[in-house]
XYZ file of C-alpha atoms in Angstrom:
465
model
C -105.991 129.591 151.863
C -106.294 127.556 149.511
C -108.582 128.668 146.684
C -111.501 125.956 145.458
C -108.670 123.604 143.993
C -110.406 120.774 144.376
C -113.976 121.515 142.550
C -113.908 118.417 140.378
C -113.650 116.312 143.223
C -117.226 114.673 143.789
C -118.166 114.868 147.781
C -115.033 117.139 148.474
C -115.895 120.396 150.516
C -115.055 122.777 147.300
C -117.358 120.262 145.340
C -120.186 120.922 147.468
C -119.773 124.672 148.013
C -119.916 125.445 144.701
C -122.749 122.911 143.925
C -124.692 124.589 146.509
C -123.814 127.690 145.777
C -125.328 127.280 142.085
C -128.507 125.660 142.889
C -128.941 128.971 145.135
C -128.271 131.639 142.462
C -130.395 129.264 140.088
C -133.641 129.651 142.303
C -133.180 133.047 142.529
C -136.197 133.734 139.292
C -138.346 131.398 140.424
C -138.521 133.302 144.275
C -138.461 136.779 142.936
C -141.711 135.209 140.753
C -143.229 134.270 143.865
C -142.273 136.893 146.023
C -143.657 139.198 143.002
C -146.871 137.660 143.758
C -146.488 137.902 147.480
C -146.126 141.582 147.716
C -148.336 142.134 145.302
C -145.946 143.583 141.910
C -146.525 140.879 139.955
C -148.221 142.467 136.870
C -145.778 145.735 137.009
C -144.598 145.784 133.023
C -140.519 145.622 133.459
C -139.919 147.066 130.317
C -142.387 149.652 129.820
C -140.892 153.000 128.969
C -140.302 156.022 130.897
C -143.249 157.882 129.110
C -145.778 155.073 129.693
C -145.116 153.244 132.749
C -145.885 155.915 135.335
C -149.177 156.180 134.220
C -150.066 152.446 133.250
C -148.182 151.189 136.431
C -150.842 153.839 138.507
C -153.635 152.261 136.973
C -152.355 149.043 136.729
C -151.471 149.197 140.947
C -155.470 150.149 141.253
C -156.485 146.977 139.836
C -154.658 144.407 141.818
C -155.936 141.906 144.011
C -153.295 140.252 146.572
C -155.501 136.815 146.453
C -151.951 134.910 146.756
C -151.452 136.680 150.473
C -154.933 135.764 151.279
C -154.188 131.990 150.153
C -150.717 131.973 152.287
C -152.502 133.420 155.465
C -155.611 131.334 155.616
C -152.499 128.141 155.876
C -150.164 130.069 158.017
C -152.465 131.971 160.748
C -153.747 128.165 161.927
C -150.302 127.080 162.213
C -148.981 127.516 165.950
C -146.390 125.808 168.272
C -147.489 126.258 171.916
C -144.975 124.268 173.508
C -142.761 120.602 172.748
C -142.526 118.042 174.730
C -139.527 115.876 174.860
C -138.522 112.779 176.798
C -137.588 114.372 180.013
C -140.278 113.496 183.194
C -142.984 115.757 184.099
C -143.335 117.773 180.735
C -146.370 116.904 180.533
C -147.657 120.728 180.027
C -144.300 121.102 177.616
C -141.061 121.123 178.080
C -139.902 124.375 179.722
C -135.875 124.170 178.772
C -137.129 123.715 175.297
C -139.607 127.190 175.376
C -135.756 128.931 176.877
C -134.292 128.242 173.715
C -137.184 129.768 171.759
C -138.118 132.642 173.468
C -134.340 133.139 173.610
C -134.909 132.772 169.733
C -137.511 134.529 169.531
C -139.431 132.094 167.202
C -142.487 132.683 168.207
C -142.588 135.738 165.617
C -139.797 133.681 163.823
C -141.222 130.714 163.095
C -144.084 132.668 161.735
C -141.855 133.908 158.886
C -140.117 129.960 158.616
C -143.856 129.251 157.746
C -144.717 131.530 155.735
C -141.384 131.061 153.477
C -142.346 127.353 153.530
C -146.009 128.004 151.862
C -145.122 130.654 149.567
C -142.028 129.006 148.319
C -141.775 126.131 148.941
C -139.520 125.963 151.560
C -137.828 127.313 154.530
C -134.870 126.772 156.577
C -133.788 127.070 160.468
C -129.940 127.033 161.674
C -129.252 126.145 165.218
C -126.333 127.727 166.705
C -124.361 126.225 169.793
C -121.195 126.629 171.532
C -117.464 124.637 170.546
C -118.430 122.234 173.851
C -121.685 121.243 174.736
C -122.593 122.956 178.116
C -125.724 123.440 180.199
C -124.418 126.650 180.347
C -124.575 127.268 176.363
C -127.351 129.273 175.102
C -128.290 127.799 171.486
C -130.321 130.013 169.069
C -132.492 129.069 166.101
C -132.471 131.585 163.044
C -134.921 131.137 160.304
C -134.054 131.675 156.622
C -135.489 131.215 153.212
C -134.161 130.153 149.861
C -132.639 133.899 149.378
C -129.537 133.419 151.651
C -129.699 129.112 152.421
C -129.583 126.268 149.709
C -129.464 122.657 151.165
C -128.831 119.145 150.077
C -131.928 116.866 151.325
C -131.293 113.517 152.457
C -133.375 111.305 150.500
C -134.755 108.972 153.488
C -135.356 112.339 155.361
C -135.616 115.661 153.110
C -135.739 117.781 156.796
C -131.747 116.753 157.406
C -128.977 118.010 154.982
C -126.191 115.926 154.021
C -124.695 119.287 153.069
C -125.886 123.279 153.228
C -124.665 126.833 152.495
C -125.250 130.456 153.647
C -124.391 133.285 151.920
C -124.156 136.903 152.882
C -121.773 139.784 153.066
C -119.639 141.573 155.449
C -119.880 145.500 154.849
C -116.933 145.539 157.664
C -114.587 143.485 155.603
C -115.910 144.687 152.766
C -116.575 140.359 151.195
C -118.508 138.263 150.196
C -118.858 135.149 152.420
C -120.310 131.492 152.016
C -120.323 129.299 154.881
C -120.658 125.281 154.371
C -122.140 123.170 157.024
C -121.433 119.374 156.896
C -121.986 116.848 159.532
C -119.821 117.690 162.098
C -118.677 120.975 160.951
C -118.264 124.048 159.234
C -116.231 126.173 156.639
C -116.747 129.749 155.161
C -115.320 131.227 152.229
C -114.900 134.758 151.187
C -114.790 136.946 148.050
C -113.895 140.868 148.084
C -115.987 143.013 146.881
C -116.700 146.668 147.003
C -120.484 145.606 147.064
C -122.304 142.560 147.313
C -122.140 140.478 144.184
C -124.856 137.938 145.699
C -128.261 140.094 143.725
C -131.815 140.140 145.196
C -134.007 140.979 142.433
C -134.138 137.863 140.795
C -131.561 137.592 138.481
C -129.555 134.144 138.131
C -126.093 133.743 139.703
C -123.164 131.956 139.882
C -120.576 131.936 142.704
C -117.351 132.507 139.966
C -114.130 132.955 140.724
C -111.731 134.542 143.194
C -113.105 132.799 146.111
C -111.102 132.171 148.951
C -111.049 129.285 152.076
C -111.313 131.054 155.420
C -109.797 128.419 157.522
C -109.395 124.413 157.483
C -112.809 122.600 158.320
C -113.734 124.198 162.096
C -115.682 121.081 164.027
C -119.333 121.920 165.504
C -118.470 120.665 168.593
C -121.842 120.692 169.372
C -123.124 118.004 167.240
C -122.011 115.305 164.436
C -124.798 116.606 161.920
C -125.715 119.614 159.552
C -126.690 122.335 161.466
C -129.414 123.375 158.498
C -132.949 122.156 159.282
C -135.553 122.515 155.835
C -139.093 122.861 156.264
C -140.704 121.843 152.709
C -143.601 121.471 151.302
C -144.874 118.531 149.006
C -142.558 117.978 146.360
C -141.129 121.964 147.558
C -144.004 123.880 145.271
C -145.039 126.746 147.016
C -149.110 126.767 147.927
C -150.218 128.846 144.870
C -147.017 128.600 142.656
C -149.125 126.056 140.293
C -152.159 128.790 140.408
C -150.315 132.095 139.160
C -152.252 131.911 135.732
C -155.361 131.743 137.772
C -153.672 134.765 140.151
C -152.888 136.091 136.870
C -156.242 135.503 135.127
C -158.530 137.213 138.358
C -156.276 140.441 137.708
C -156.564 140.969 134.352
C -160.640 140.786 134.692
C -160.379 143.583 137.359
C -157.872 145.062 134.692
C -160.316 145.354 131.853
C -163.197 145.766 133.946
C -161.339 149.573 135.453
C -160.414 150.100 132.068
C -163.547 149.844 130.801
C -165.436 152.345 133.251
C -162.366 155.030 132.937
C -163.167 154.513 129.079
C -166.945 155.371 129.507
C -166.090 158.733 131.650
C -165.240 159.450 128.221
C -167.925 158.206 125.921
C -167.794 158.838 122.420
C -169.533 161.820 121.163
C -170.424 163.005 117.043
C -172.380 165.393 115.753
C -174.521 164.658 113.059
C -175.127 166.919 110.006
C -174.242 168.694 107.218
C -171.260 170.944 108.580
C -169.039 172.697 106.399
C -165.169 171.789 105.519
C -163.697 175.360 105.618
C -164.593 179.031 107.182
C -167.025 180.739 105.516
C -166.514 183.971 103.536
C -166.561 187.193 106.278
C -164.851 185.089 108.328
C -161.586 186.262 109.711
C -160.208 182.622 109.011
C -161.969 182.397 105.826
C -161.299 179.612 103.621
C -159.127 177.958 106.329
C -160.179 174.180 107.279
C -162.004 174.331 110.384
C -160.707 172.502 113.217
C -163.942 171.019 115.225
C -162.241 169.766 118.379
C -161.045 173.230 118.992
C -165.205 174.560 117.861
C -166.634 171.321 120.410
C -164.512 171.203 123.683
C -165.406 169.139 126.254
C -166.019 170.053 129.727
C -168.255 171.286 132.863
C -168.808 175.386 131.257
C -168.643 174.558 127.323
C -171.230 175.914 125.184
C -171.660 174.409 121.738
C -173.547 176.579 119.275
C -174.818 173.745 116.400
C -176.587 174.034 112.856
C -180.207 174.074 112.256
C -181.207 169.796 112.056
C -177.913 169.015 113.127
C -178.083 166.045 116.188
C -175.273 164.830 119.078
C -174.879 161.215 118.813
C -173.371 159.840 121.992
C -171.882 155.868 122.135
C -173.910 153.098 124.243
C -172.798 152.492 127.998
C -171.335 149.278 128.258
C -172.505 146.378 130.678
C -169.958 145.127 132.650
C -172.372 142.827 134.697
C -170.734 140.013 132.813
C -167.425 140.901 133.803
C -168.285 140.574 136.907
C -169.355 137.396 137.381
C -166.990 136.240 135.352
C -165.065 137.542 137.853
C -167.085 135.733 140.836
C -166.589 132.900 139.420
C -162.806 132.864 138.198
C -162.756 133.578 142.268
C -164.481 130.580 142.860
C -162.597 128.381 140.431
C -159.579 129.699 142.754
C -160.405 128.696 145.767
C -161.089 125.006 144.741
C -157.862 124.241 143.235
C -156.179 125.579 146.397
C -158.329 124.393 149.099
C -159.021 127.865 149.890
C -162.299 129.264 151.280
C -164.254 130.815 149.068
C -165.474 133.179 152.198
C -161.697 133.988 152.777
C -161.455 135.134 149.207
C -164.626 136.149 148.736
C -166.628 138.361 151.506
C -169.860 138.049 149.963
C -169.657 134.199 150.525
C -169.673 134.287 153.945
C -173.347 134.807 153.307
C -174.198 131.175 153.034
C -175.291 128.141 154.771
C -173.564 127.039 157.371
C -172.800 123.677 156.203
C -170.998 124.627 153.003
C -168.430 126.592 154.946
C -168.250 123.309 157.318
C -167.296 121.903 154.134
C -165.056 124.471 152.579
C -163.441 124.851 155.762
C -162.807 120.781 155.849
C -160.308 121.417 152.677
C -158.386 123.958 154.395
C -157.968 121.984 157.520
C -156.985 119.073 155.503
C -154.262 121.233 153.563
C -153.071 122.567 156.788
C -152.766 119.385 158.143
C -150.231 118.088 155.846
C -148.391 121.612 156.812
C -148.517 120.446 159.849
C -147.047 117.061 159.960
C -144.149 118.192 157.649
C -143.113 120.857 159.496
C -143.208 118.962 162.972
C -139.969 117.271 161.639
C -137.981 120.125 161.650
C -139.292 121.553 164.183
C -137.739 118.296 166.449
C -134.688 118.558 164.585
C -134.455 122.016 164.972
C -134.956 121.099 169.165
C -132.453 118.346 169.312
C -129.555 120.257 168.122
C -130.082 122.804 170.742
C -130.661 119.995 173.387
C -127.386 118.761 171.816
C -125.568 121.950 172.875
C -126.704 121.531 176.117
C -125.724 118.838 176.688
C -128.945 116.941 177.466
C -128.825 113.622 175.594
C -131.660 112.506 177.040
C -133.815 115.734 175.654
C -131.952 115.205 172.454
C -133.453 112.148 171.290
C -135.589 113.424 168.326
C -138.207 110.833 168.304
C -139.049 111.707 172.024
C -139.661 115.637 171.194
C -143.204 116.268 169.332
C -144.757 119.762 168.867
C -148.388 120.877 170.649
C -149.855 122.977 168.267
C -153.128 125.060 168.441
C -156.011 123.583 167.402
C -156.031 123.972 163.546
C -160.195 124.413 163.366
C -160.895 127.407 165.914
C -164.171 127.720 167.778
C -165.619 130.066 169.434
C -165.849 130.643 173.152
C -169.968 129.753 173.145
C -168.920 126.559 170.764
C -166.113 125.730 173.494
C -168.284 125.902 176.638
C -171.456 123.863 174.962
C -169.068 121.347 173.980
C -167.302 120.923 177.456
C -170.569 120.613 178.719
C -171.272 117.773 176.785
C -167.051 116.167 177.413
C -167.919 116.467 181.085
C -171.004 114.474 180.764
C -169.639 111.875 178.168
C -166.579 111.229 181.281
C -163.695 113.350 179.590
C -161.006 114.905 182.500
C -160.979 118.395 182.702
C -157.489 118.488 182.113
C -158.069 116.823 178.746
C -161.334 119.486 178.393
C -158.976 122.369 179.262
C -156.286 121.299 176.203
C -158.633 119.895 173.992
C -161.697 122.130 174.128
C -160.877 125.753 175.695
C -157.446 124.885 174.094
C -155.181 126.401 176.511
C -151.854 126.834 175.835
C -149.112 125.028 178.525
C -148.265 127.802 180.677
C -152.645 128.448 180.734
C -153.226 124.907 181.504
C -150.214 125.262 184.460
C -151.988 128.462 185.761
C -154.981 126.738 185.537
C -154.235 124.365 187.597
C -152.377 126.462 190.416
C -155.861 128.554 190.335
C -158.147 125.470 191.403
C -155.469 124.772 193.872
C -155.821 128.408 195.484
C -160.009 128.051 194.832
C -159.691 124.818 196.991
C -157.400 126.244 199.693
C -159.583 129.423 200.417
C -163.364 127.579 200.148
C -164.538 127.026 203.388
C -164.532 123.126 204.634
C -168.056 121.235 204.988
C -169.972 121.233 207.941
C -169.114 117.811 210.066
């Protein structure tokens, strides 16, 4: 197969694959930076010498507080798809065929990775696979990925759709780097022989370079005329804490400074005040030599010091770290405010505040999660539309008729639900709506409850005539 001979032709496959591969490689340093906050390695100095790095890095690790993970999980924990509705009749509790694909793809877990990458990196992806020809016996699969392996060029009007996309990887059997290009209705793969993968995972900028060869001519996808790679983006493609890295650094730096002060105070400075001789006196075995007072007055639990008459011991004063602790709390409060995260999530001692204050703090988080849910909803609809196209089900594949049934963003206790249920019943709300909206039952649980009610009615004795 030919090399990338048409790289200079705008819109060609060669042009697209090199353009997207370059975009992918340029994003690695940013992803590594954000990942360092996710996995809490952000404070470790990369250029420290071996002599200082071991002890100093151990000390730094003890001074880190992973606020980024709390900010992220506060959102992703509230993003839970329960089921999917389509244009198919009789799917009030969710389309069973959609859930079959969802479960086959293990997306109950996979979607958590997608949302986590979306929140942390600002963008995540899914790729929906399918057969060469649509078939009701097909087994389409939804595969999650992120910016380490996937890059896409979004459509301006519909950013969850892609004009073109690539995925990269390494084939250890054939010992080759791989790049797969997806265009509307077809795919194409290129390879380059490599003893080990040339695609870095340490955040180093990467460019595709030369030596790539197309495996084959374009291969029709068969099951769709769309690009099967779907994007899930935050607003402007920015991670939720990406604009607040300085605030995260300030919190960790303050903790580090406090730890250093506490450690130094374990070895408080001591001094002996008095007229001490500089040299050993006559008659001493070391007469005339300079006296090393570090040897004479060694510190230790069992040390015994002999002091000259009228000599006094001076000890440095204790540094009050209360102002530092107060400044740290203020920094955490400010971080909570700018990231729309309730302060009780970042600072447990704030959980004792008023109920009204907690409600107001939770409100900003709910709005933030609603924004993420609304943006993810279009991507999930497109991913399922691709799966239904693979199954040859044109009715269900209508993306405009696919909607996600989400678990409530604002979770409540069973006591609160029971009280609200009684009030809703009095107000005339149907039991089905109460089960869905107030008791927050999943579609499967609602179907089971309907069966339970039918069984109960069947087993109940008939009323007396």
